[in-house]
mmCIF file of C-alpha atoms and ligand atoms in Angstrom:
data_model
loop_
_atom_site.group_PDB
_atom_site.id
_atom_site.type_symbol
_atom_site.label_atom_id
_atom_site.label_comp_id
_atom_site.label_asym_id
_atom_site.label_seq_id
_atom_site.Cartn_x
_atom_site.Cartn_y
_atom_site.Cartn_z
ATOM 1 C CA MET M 1 73.353 -37.536 28.381
ATOM 2 C CA SER M 2 73.055 -34.981 30.516
ATOM 3 C CA GLN M 3 75.310 -36.028 34.092
ATOM 4 C CA THR M 4 72.884 -34.029 36.020
ATOM 5 C CA THR M 5 72.519 -34.022 39.674
ATOM 6 C CA LYS M 6 68.817 -34.694 39.772
ATOM 7 C CA THR M 7 68.640 -36.182 43.559
ATOM 8 C CA TRP M 8 69.164 -32.401 44.386
ATOM 9 C CA ASP M 9 65.705 -30.665 46.182
ATOM 10 C CA ALA M 10 65.686 -27.225 46.282
ATOM 11 C CA ARG M 11 66.341 -26.942 49.820
ATOM 12 C CA GLN M 12 69.141 -28.649 49.918
ATOM 13 C CA LEU M 13 71.464 -25.382 46.852
ATOM 14 C CA PRO M 14 73.640 -24.189 48.887
ATOM 15 C CA ALA M 15 73.248 -20.897 51.182
ATOM 16 C CA VAL M 16 74.137 -17.815 48.842
ATOM 17 C CA SER M 17 77.365 -17.184 51.450
ATOM 18 C CA ASP M 18 79.419 -14.538 49.713
ATOM 19 C CA ARG M 19 78.908 -11.290 51.308
ATOM 20 C CA HIS M 20 79.170 -9.322 47.969
ATOM 21 C CA ILE M 21 76.204 -10.593 46.887
ATOM 22 C CA ASP M 22 73.123 -8.719 46.841
ATOM 23 C CA PRO M 23 70.639 -11.340 47.422
ATOM 24 C CA HIS M 24 67.822 -8.999 46.340
ATOM 25 C CA ALA M 25 69.404 -8.452 43.306
ATOM 26 C CA TYR M 26 68.345 -12.101 42.289
ATOM 27 C CA PRO M 27 64.861 -13.668 41.805
ATOM 28 C CA ASN M 28 64.157 -16.176 43.007
ATOM 29 C CA GLY M 29 65.365 -19.600 40.767
ATOM 30 C CA VAL M 30 67.338 -22.959 39.545
ATOM 31 C CA ALA M 31 69.621 -22.653 36.937
ATOM 32 C CA PHE M 32 71.466 -24.755 35.515
ATOM 33 C CA LEU M 33 75.426 -24.607 34.090
ATOM 34 C CA ASP M 34 78.526 -26.871 34.542
ATOM 35 C CA GLY M 35 76.543 -30.267 34.952
ATOM 36 C CA GLN M 36 74.521 -28.147 37.882
ATOM 37 C CA TYR M 37 72.130 -27.628 39.427
ATOM 38 C CA LEU M 38 72.197 -24.124 41.119
ATOM 39 C CA PRO M 39 69.794 -21.107 42.939
ATOM 40 C CA MET M 40 69.971 -18.333 40.606
ATOM 41 C CA SER M 41 72.709 -16.038 42.645
ATOM 42 C CA GLN M 42 75.441 -18.622 41.802
ATOM 43 C CA ALA M 43 75.053 -19.128 38.148
ATOM 44 C CA LYS M 44 77.659 -17.053 36.744
ATOM 45 C CA VAL M 45 79.091 -16.771 33.182
ATOM 46 C CA SER M 46 82.986 -15.911 32.249
ATOM 47 C CA VAL M 47 83.679 -12.207 31.254
ATOM 48 C CA LEU M 48 85.810 -13.715 28.492
ATOM 49 C CA ASP M 49 82.627 -15.325 27.193
ATOM 50 C CA TRP M 50 81.944 -14.656 23.542
ATOM 51 C CA GLY M 51 78.342 -14.508 24.838
ATOM 52 C CA PHE M 52 79.069 -11.663 26.694
ATOM 53 C CA LEU M 53 81.578 -9.883 24.634
ATOM 54 C CA HIS M 54 80.220 -9.818 21.501
ATOM 55 C CA SER M 55 76.298 -11.011 21.651
ATOM 56 C CA ASP M 56 77.080 -13.867 20.292
ATOM 57 C CA ALA M 57 74.546 -16.552 21.600
ATOM 58 C CA THR M 58 70.861 -17.976 20.900
ATOM 59 C CA TYR M 59 68.153 -18.431 23.446
ATOM 60 C CA ASP M 60 64.291 -19.307 22.885
ATOM 61 C CA THR M 61 62.401 -18.739 26.588
ATOM 62 C CA VAL M 62 58.712 -20.435 27.762
ATOM 63 C CA HIS M 63 56.487 -19.709 30.039
ATOM 64 C CA VAL M 64 55.261 -22.025 32.381
ATOM 65 C CA TRP M 65 51.085 -21.167 33.773
ATOM 66 C CA ASN M 66 49.727 -23.924 35.909
ATOM 67 C CA GLY M 67 52.404 -25.618 36.480
ATOM 68 C CA GLY M 68 52.269 -26.947 32.979
ATOM 69 C CA PHE M 69 54.911 -25.644 29.998
ATOM 70 C CA PHE M 70 52.895 -24.184 27.464
ATOM 71 C CA ARG M 71 54.269 -25.053 23.674
ATOM 72 C CA LEU M 72 57.414 -26.526 24.590
ATOM 73 C CA ASP M 73 57.395 -28.191 21.532
ATOM 74 C CA GLN M 74 57.647 -25.243 19.154
ATOM 75 C CA HIS M 75 60.098 -23.404 21.179
ATOM 76 C CA LEU M 76 62.625 -25.957 21.011
ATOM 77 C CA ASP M 77 62.174 -26.266 17.358
ATOM 78 C CA ARG M 78 63.795 -22.427 17.654
ATOM 79 C CA PHE M 79 66.055 -23.262 19.610
ATOM 80 C CA PHE M 80 67.831 -26.468 18.177
ATOM 81 C CA ALA M 81 67.941 -24.561 14.594
ATOM 82 C CA GLY M 82 68.511 -21.217 15.874
ATOM 83 C CA LEU M 83 71.323 -23.479 17.025
ATOM 84 C CA GLU M 84 71.963 -25.266 13.925
ATOM 85 C CA LYS M 85 72.197 -21.750 11.982
ATOM 86 C CA LEU M 86 75.121 -20.188 14.357
ATOM 87 C CA ARG M 87 76.611 -23.482 14.257
ATOM 88 C CA MET M 88 76.679 -24.470 18.126
ATOM 89 C CA THR M 89 76.663 -28.340 19.603
ATOM 90 C CA ILE M 90 76.239 -29.188 22.949
ATOM 91 C CA PRO M 91 75.928 -31.967 24.387
ATOM 92 C CA PHE M 92 71.680 -32.199 24.592
ATOM 93 C CA ASP M 93 69.363 -33.562 22.157
ATOM 94 C CA ARG M 94 65.763 -32.015 22.249
ATOM 95 C CA ASP M 95 64.540 -34.472 25.237
ATOM 96 C CA GLY M 96 67.802 -34.056 26.934
ATOM 97 C CA VAL M 97 66.967 -30.336 26.795
ATOM 98 C CA SER M 98 63.497 -30.537 27.564
ATOM 99 C CA GLU M 99 64.404 -33.041 30.992
ATOM 100 C CA ILE M 100 66.643 -29.962 32.116
ATOM 101 C CA LEU M 101 64.409 -27.467 31.775
ATOM 102 C CA HIS M 102 61.300 -29.318 33.457
ATOM 103 C CA ASP M 103 64.065 -30.050 36.381
ATOM 104 C CA CYS M 104 64.824 -26.465 36.913
ATOM 105 C CA VAL M 105 61.242 -25.633 37.722
ATOM 106 C CA ALA M 106 60.833 -28.994 39.593
ATOM 107 C CA LEU M 107 63.720 -27.505 41.890
ATOM 108 C CA SER M 108 62.360 -24.078 41.741
ATOM 109 C CA GLY M 109 58.767 -25.472 42.969
ATOM 110 C CA LEU M 110 57.066 -22.854 41.124
ATOM 111 C CA ARG M 111 54.126 -23.012 39.542
ATOM 112 C CA ALA M 112 54.424 -19.964 37.246
ATOM 113 C CA ALA M 113 57.529 -19.614 35.324
ATOM 114 C CA TYR M 114 59.876 -17.972 32.768
ATOM 115 C CA VAL M 115 61.843 -20.761 31.372
ATOM 116 C CA GLU M 116 64.797 -19.585 29.358
ATOM 117 C CA MET M 117 67.110 -22.160 27.998
ATOM 118 C CA LEU M 118 70.666 -20.646 26.093
ATOM 119 C CA CYS M 119 73.982 -21.431 24.183
ATOM 120 C CA THR M 120 76.316 -18.773 24.034
ATOM 121 C CA ARG M 121 79.529 -19.425 21.881
ATOM 122 C CA GLY M 122 81.600 -19.827 24.963
ATOM 123 C CA ALA M 123 85.811 -18.655 24.969
ATOM 124 C CA SER M 124 88.056 -20.956 23.132
ATOM 125 C CA PRO M 125 91.284 -22.497 25.939
ATOM 126 C CA THR M 126 93.345 -20.173 24.389
ATOM 127 C CA PHE M 127 91.500 -17.496 24.128
ATOM 128 C CA SER M 128 92.168 -18.112 19.642
ATOM 129 C CA ARG M 129 90.045 -15.359 17.641
ATOM 130 C CA ASP M 130 88.790 -18.240 15.915
ATOM 131 C CA PRO M 131 85.107 -18.997 16.874
ATOM 132 C CA ARG M 132 85.267 -22.918 15.982
ATOM 133 C CA GLN M 133 87.715 -23.151 18.623
ATOM 134 C CA ALA M 134 85.610 -21.741 21.674
ATOM 135 C CA VAL M 135 83.485 -24.469 23.672
ATOM 136 C CA ASN M 136 79.568 -23.885 23.145
ATOM 137 C CA ARG M 137 78.411 -23.108 26.698
ATOM 138 C CA PHE M 138 74.383 -24.739 27.043
ATOM 139 C CA MET M 139 72.491 -22.901 30.066
ATOM 140 C CA ALA M 140 69.094 -22.087 30.973
ATOM 141 C CA PHE M 141 67.162 -21.403 34.141
ATOM 142 C CA ALA M 142 63.562 -20.826 35.963
ATOM 143 C CA VAL M 143 62.317 -18.030 37.898
ATOM 144 C CA PRO M 144 59.556 -16.394 38.660
ATOM 145 C CA PHE M 145 57.175 -15.741 35.101
ATOM 146 C CA GLY M 146 57.488 -11.901 34.643
ATOM 147 C CA SER M 147 55.391 -10.328 32.081
ATOM 148 C CA VAL M 148 56.323 -6.487 29.795
ATOM 149 C CA ALA M 149 53.213 -5.174 30.965
ATOM 150 C CA ASN M 150 51.801 -5.154 34.226
ATOM 151 C CA THR M 151 48.234 -5.986 35.419
ATOM 152 C CA GLU M 152 47.125 -2.512 35.236
ATOM 153 C CA GLN M 153 48.595 -1.929 31.968
ATOM 154 C CA LEU M 154 46.954 -5.733 30.805
ATOM 155 C CA GLN M 155 43.797 -3.912 32.322
ATOM 156 C CA ARG M 156 43.908 -0.345 30.469
ATOM 157 C CA GLY M 157 45.990 -0.758 27.351
ATOM 158 C CA LEU M 158 49.784 -0.324 27.005
ATOM 159 C CA ARG M 159 50.984 3.476 26.270
ATOM 160 C CA VAL M 160 53.525 2.893 23.129
ATOM 161 C CA ALA M 161 55.877 4.545 20.661
ATOM 162 C CA ILE M 162 56.735 3.933 17.996
ATOM 163 C CA SER M 163 60.961 5.163 17.466
ATOM 164 C CA ASP M 164 62.851 6.083 14.713
ATOM 165 C CA LYS M 165 65.537 3.294 15.596
ATOM 166 C CA VAL M 166 65.645 0.832 12.886
ATOM 167 C CA ARG M 167 66.028 -3.255 14.080
ATOM 168 C CA ILE M 168 69.046 -4.843 12.002
ATOM 169 C CA PRO M 169 68.847 -5.555 9.540
ATOM 170 C CA PRO M 170 67.621 -9.225 8.204
ATOM 171 C CA ALA M 171 70.415 -9.680 6.006
ATOM 172 C CA SER M 172 72.993 -8.726 8.907
ATOM 173 C CA VAL M 173 71.423 -10.993 11.335
ATOM 174 C CA ASP M 174 69.033 -13.806 11.201
ATOM 175 C CA PRO M 175 65.612 -12.546 13.577
ATOM 176 C CA ALA M 176 64.255 -15.699 13.145
ATOM 177 C CA ILE M 177 67.423 -17.050 15.379
ATOM 178 C CA LYS M 178 66.773 -15.523 18.800
ATOM 179 C CA ASN M 179 69.371 -13.380 20.195
ATOM 180 C CA TYR M 180 70.247 -10.364 22.042
ATOM 181 C CA HIS M 181 71.620 -7.873 19.903
ATOM 182 C CA TRP M 182 69.546 -5.016 21.782
ATOM 183 C CA LEU M 183 70.596 -1.653 21.202
ATOM 184 C CA ASP M 184 68.945 -1.092 18.770
ATOM 185 C CA LEU M 185 65.678 -2.365 20.945
ATOM 186 C CA VAL M 186 67.112 -0.548 23.891
ATOM 187 C CA ARG M 187 67.868 2.577 22.130
ATOM 188 C CA GLY M 188 64.111 2.924 21.010
ATOM 189 C CA LEU M 189 63.749 2.565 24.523
ATOM 190 C CA TYR M 190 65.043 5.166 25.959
ATOM 191 C CA ASP M 191 63.193 7.118 23.064
ATOM 192 C CA ALA M 192 60.236 5.904 24.219
ATOM 193 C CA TYR M 193 60.881 7.304 27.923
ATOM 194 C CA ASP M 194 61.694 10.507 26.978
ATOM 195 C CA ARG M 195 58.523 10.442 25.496
ATOM 196 C CA GLY M 196 56.264 9.235 27.810
ATOM 197 C CA ALA M 197 55.237 6.187 26.882
ATOM 198 C CA GLU M 198 55.894 2.962 28.535
ATOM 199 C CA THR M 199 57.601 1.033 25.502
ATOM 200 C CA ALA M 200 58.200 1.212 22.461
ATOM 201 C CA LEU M 201 58.097 -0.236 18.591
ATOM 202 C CA ILE M 202 60.968 0.461 15.956
ATOM 203 C CA LEU M 203 61.348 0.494 11.696
ATOM 204 C CA ASP M 204 62.435 -2.319 10.179
ATOM 205 C CA PHE M 205 64.551 -0.734 6.904
ATOM 206 C CA ASN M 206 61.658 0.221 4.633
ATOM 207 C CA GLY M 207 60.536 2.088 7.710
ATOM 208 C CA ASN M 208 57.487 0.605 7.909
ATOM 209 C CA VAL M 209 56.814 -1.387 11.279
ATOM 210 C CA ALA M 210 59.203 -4.460 13.000
ATOM 211 C CA GLU M 211 58.968 -4.981 16.258
ATOM 212 C CA GLY M 212 59.597 -3.915 20.536
ATOM 213 C CA PRO M 213 61.826 -4.910 22.783
ATOM 214 C CA GLY M 214 60.923 -9.344 22.902
ATOM 215 C CA PHE M 215 57.639 -8.840 21.133
ATOM 216 C CA ASN M 216 55.660 -8.688 18.285
ATOM 217 C CA VAL M 217 52.920 -6.691 16.855
ATOM 218 C CA PHE M 218 49.799 -7.239 15.928
ATOM 219 C CA CYS M 219 46.658 -4.423 14.394
ATOM 220 C CA VAL M 220 43.596 -5.240 14.306
ATOM 221 C CA LYS M 221 41.197 -3.121 10.626
ATOM 222 C CA ASP M 222 37.824 -3.379 9.722
ATOM 223 C CA GLY M 223 38.067 -7.674 12.073
ATOM 224 C CA LYS M 224 40.839 -7.856 9.846
ATOM 225 C CA LEU M 225 44.650 -8.242 12.063
ATOM 226 C CA SER M 226 47.988 -8.142 10.565
ATOM 227 C CA THR M 227 51.510 -8.158 11.715
ATOM 228 C CA PRO M 228 54.720 -7.326 10.662
ATOM 229 C CA ALA M 229 56.323 -9.943 7.830
ATOM 230 C CA ILE M 230 59.660 -8.864 8.019
ATOM 231 C CA GLY M 231 62.208 -8.118 9.915
ATOM 232 C CA VAL M 232 61.284 -9.306 12.947
ATOM 233 C CA LEU M 233 61.666 -12.864 15.245
ATOM 234 C CA PRO M 234 59.053 -15.068 13.954
ATOM 235 C CA GLY M 235 57.595 -15.696 17.944
ATOM 236 C CA ILE M 236 55.411 -18.549 18.957
ATOM 237 C CA THR M 237 52.880 -15.838 20.545
ATOM 238 C CA ARG M 238 52.206 -14.666 16.844
ATOM 239 C CA ARG M 239 51.636 -18.113 16.047
ATOM 240 C CA THR M 240 49.520 -18.737 18.960
ATOM 241 C CA VAL M 241 47.322 -15.656 17.403
ATOM 242 C CA PHE M 242 47.188 -17.252 13.679
ATOM 243 C CA ASP M 243 46.104 -20.314 15.224
ATOM 244 C CA LEU M 244 43.592 -18.716 17.102
ATOM 245 C CA CYS M 245 42.398 -16.973 14.295
ATOM 246 C CA SER M 246 41.897 -19.529 12.114
ATOM 247 C CA GLU M 247 40.245 -21.624 15.114
ATOM 248 C CA GLU M 248 37.797 -18.264 15.089
ATOM 249 C CA GLY M 249 37.576 -17.384 11.526
ATOM 250 C CA LEU M 250 39.778 -14.446 11.740
ATOM 251 C CA ALA M 251 41.620 -13.024 8.796
ATOM 252 C CA ALA M 252 45.411 -12.355 9.910
ATOM 253 C CA THR M 253 47.915 -12.384 7.579
ATOM 254 C CA ALA M 254 51.885 -11.198 7.624
ATOM 255 C CA THR M 255 52.672 -8.331 5.970
ATOM 256 C CA ASP M 256 53.882 -4.436 5.702
ATOM 257 C CA VAL M 257 52.395 -2.810 8.456
ATOM 258 C CA SER M 258 53.019 1.031 8.517
ATOM 259 C CA VAL M 259 53.552 3.172 10.600
ATOM 260 C CA ALA M 260 49.968 5.533 9.383
ATOM 261 C CA ALA M 261 48.321 2.083 8.918
ATOM 262 C CA LEU M 262 48.771 0.798 13.083
ATOM 263 C CA LYS M 263 47.929 4.452 14.205
ATOM 264 C CA ALA M 264 44.531 4.074 12.432
ATOM 265 C CA ALA M 265 44.062 0.578 13.529
ATOM 266 C CA ASP M 266 40.258 -0.166 15.549
ATOM 267 C CA GLU M 267 42.927 -2.093 18.022
ATOM 268 C CA VAL M 268 46.550 -2.930 17.806
ATOM 269 C CA PHE M 269 48.166 -5.500 20.841
ATOM 270 C CA ILE M 270 51.611 -7.285 21.721
ATOM 271 C CA THR M 271 53.057 -10.616 21.877
ATOM 272 C CA SER M 272 55.732 -12.563 24.021
ATOM 273 C CA THR M 273 55.892 -15.526 25.825
ATOM 274 C CA ALA M 274 56.167 -13.504 29.167
ATOM 275 C CA GLY M 275 53.292 -11.417 29.247
ATOM 276 C CA GLY M 276 51.190 -13.509 25.984
ATOM 277 C CA ILE M 277 48.821 -11.019 24.527
ATOM 278 C CA MET M 278 48.776 -7.600 25.440
ATOM 279 C CA PRO M 279 47.167 -4.951 24.117
ATOM 280 C CA VAL M 280 47.906 -1.010 23.414
ATOM 281 C CA THR M 281 45.612 2.007 23.888
ATOM 282 C CA GLU M 282 47.855 4.807 23.133
ATOM 283 C CA ILE M 283 50.477 5.271 20.477
ATOM 284 C CA ASP M 284 52.447 8.572 20.440
ATOM 285 C CA GLY M 285 49.980 9.961 22.780
ATOM 286 C CA ALA M 286 47.177 9.507 20.752
ATOM 287 C CA ALA M 287 43.998 6.677 21.830
ATOM 288 C CA ILE M 288 43.848 3.629 19.871
ATOM 289 C CA ALA M 289 40.305 2.136 19.739
ATOM 290 C CA GLY M 290 38.451 5.226 21.504
ATOM 291 C CA GLY M 291 42.357 4.245 24.659
ATOM 292 C CA LYS M 292 40.158 1.222 25.915
ATOM 293 C CA VAL M 293 40.820 -3.087 25.542
ATOM 294 C CA GLY M 294 38.909 -3.185 21.902
ATOM 295 C CA PRO M 295 36.813 -7.072 21.390
ATOM 296 C CA VAL M 296 39.006 -8.983 19.278
ATOM 297 C CA THR M 297 42.081 -8.077 21.436
ATOM 298 C CA SER M 298 39.865 -9.306 24.622
ATOM 299 C CA ARG M 299 37.967 -12.359 23.015
ATOM 300 C CA LEU M 300 41.470 -13.422 21.708
ATOM 301 C CA MET M 301 42.997 -12.620 25.626
ATOM 302 C CA THR M 302 40.810 -15.094 26.822
ATOM 303 C CA LEU M 303 41.565 -17.777 24.537
ATOM 304 C CA TYR M 304 45.237 -17.496 25.096
ATOM 305 C CA TRP M 305 44.187 -18.708 28.255
ATOM 306 C CA GLN M 306 41.757 -20.625 27.625
ATOM 307 C CA LYS M 307 44.932 -22.207 25.674
ATOM 308 C CA HIS M 308 46.516 -22.826 28.858
ATOM 309 C CA ASP M 309 44.803 -25.496 30.211
ATOM 310 C CA ASP M 310 44.134 -28.049 26.385
ATOM 311 C CA PRO M 311 47.163 -30.485 27.258
ATOM 312 C CA ALA M 312 47.669 -30.374 22.740
ATOM 313 C CA TRP M 313 49.133 -27.397 23.829
ATOM 314 C CA SER M 314 50.062 -27.449 27.139
ATOM 315 C CA SER M 315 52.204 -30.163 29.145
ATOM 316 C CA PRO M 316 52.637 -30.750 32.575
ATOM 317 C CA VAL M 317 55.752 -29.920 34.648
ATOM 318 C CA ARG M 318 57.515 -33.800 36.242
ATOM 319 C CA TYR M 319 57.426 -32.308 39.225
ATOM 320 C CA PRO M 320 58.631 -34.637 41.686
HETATM 321 C C1 PLP S 401 61.516 -13.338 21.983
HETATM 322 C C2 PLP S 401 61.114 -12.090 21.509
HETATM 323 C C3 PLP S 401 59.708 -12.096 20.687
HETATM 324 C C4 PLP S 401 58.745 -12.635 21.205
HETATM 325 O O1 PLP S 401 58.703 -14.346 20.616
HETATM 326 P P1 PLP S 401 57.919 -14.938 21.219
HETATM 327 O O2 PLP S 401 58.348 -16.172 21.121
HETATM 328 O O3 PLP S 401 55.855 -14.831 21.952
HETATM 329 O O4 PLP S 401 57.820 -15.140 23.543
HETATM 330 C C5 PLP S 401 59.333 -10.851 19.381
HETATM 331 N N1 PLP S 401 60.631 -10.622 19.363
HETATM 332 C C6 PLP S 401 61.646 -10.671 19.945
HETATM 333 C C7 PLP S 401 63.226 -9.413 19.448
HETATM 334 C C8 PLP S 401 61.878 -11.477 20.963
HETATM 335 O O5 PLP S 401 63.615 -12.285 21.319
#
């Protein structure tokens, strides 16, 4: 189990003294690294870590809203499944990781937080190129809650561009392992910015819509919802939309979503732990739903945030 220094209080965390550190470059928050809780500005990894050198890492992000974790069990399930698929081991079990996440949030004092757990391949003590010799490194941190969409965008809907970049195919990297292979997504973002849009969707290897940088996408047509089935990270927020739809008696399926179908949809929204359900009202310069946030999207957004008060979906942070 963890050898964590639980007696630490956020107010006693060492002050940032290194003069080369720009205090504004780091958000408030607390990280867990090498058995210690640290301010974000002091949470550092080696440049020799394969997580940094080769994107050899997996992670998960859960949010805290009104002092409670939302669907933490599902995030832990996905994280531990990713570790197993990548043949990584960490010195903590589910309860151990959960305890560290609670501690990071509690020490930070944040009531609304973006909480990340991650594991890198690590580095080999002998600089071997054999990944089996690397010492895997677990870390976690809690920083203030952040959203893919800002308040204005949540109200008026996001302007999205569909890039022709193709998401790394599942035969190369299993998309169910949450990962940092983001060059396709980042290239898509630049395409979007070049075209005056705020964020991007990229394609799967068949030319259908896949996902965007850290979010899934849904469209609504004649009251029925669909979301891309292949080549996407199975998001917990995406799953939450399915759960809300079944409670509401709405039909929702994971299937191929063509670019044409997305552009012809009645409503479009994106989903992420960083922001929840977020409306899209413009795609490639053309209005969706007459440029207004549609009724199905609005209803799901309301239900999504209401579920944060439901003890079946939300667990209180163990603040001191
Ligand atoms: C995290 C992530 C999502 C959204 O998943 P949530 O569990 O809803 O946050 C979608 N796509 C990618 C590539 C992601 O990394």
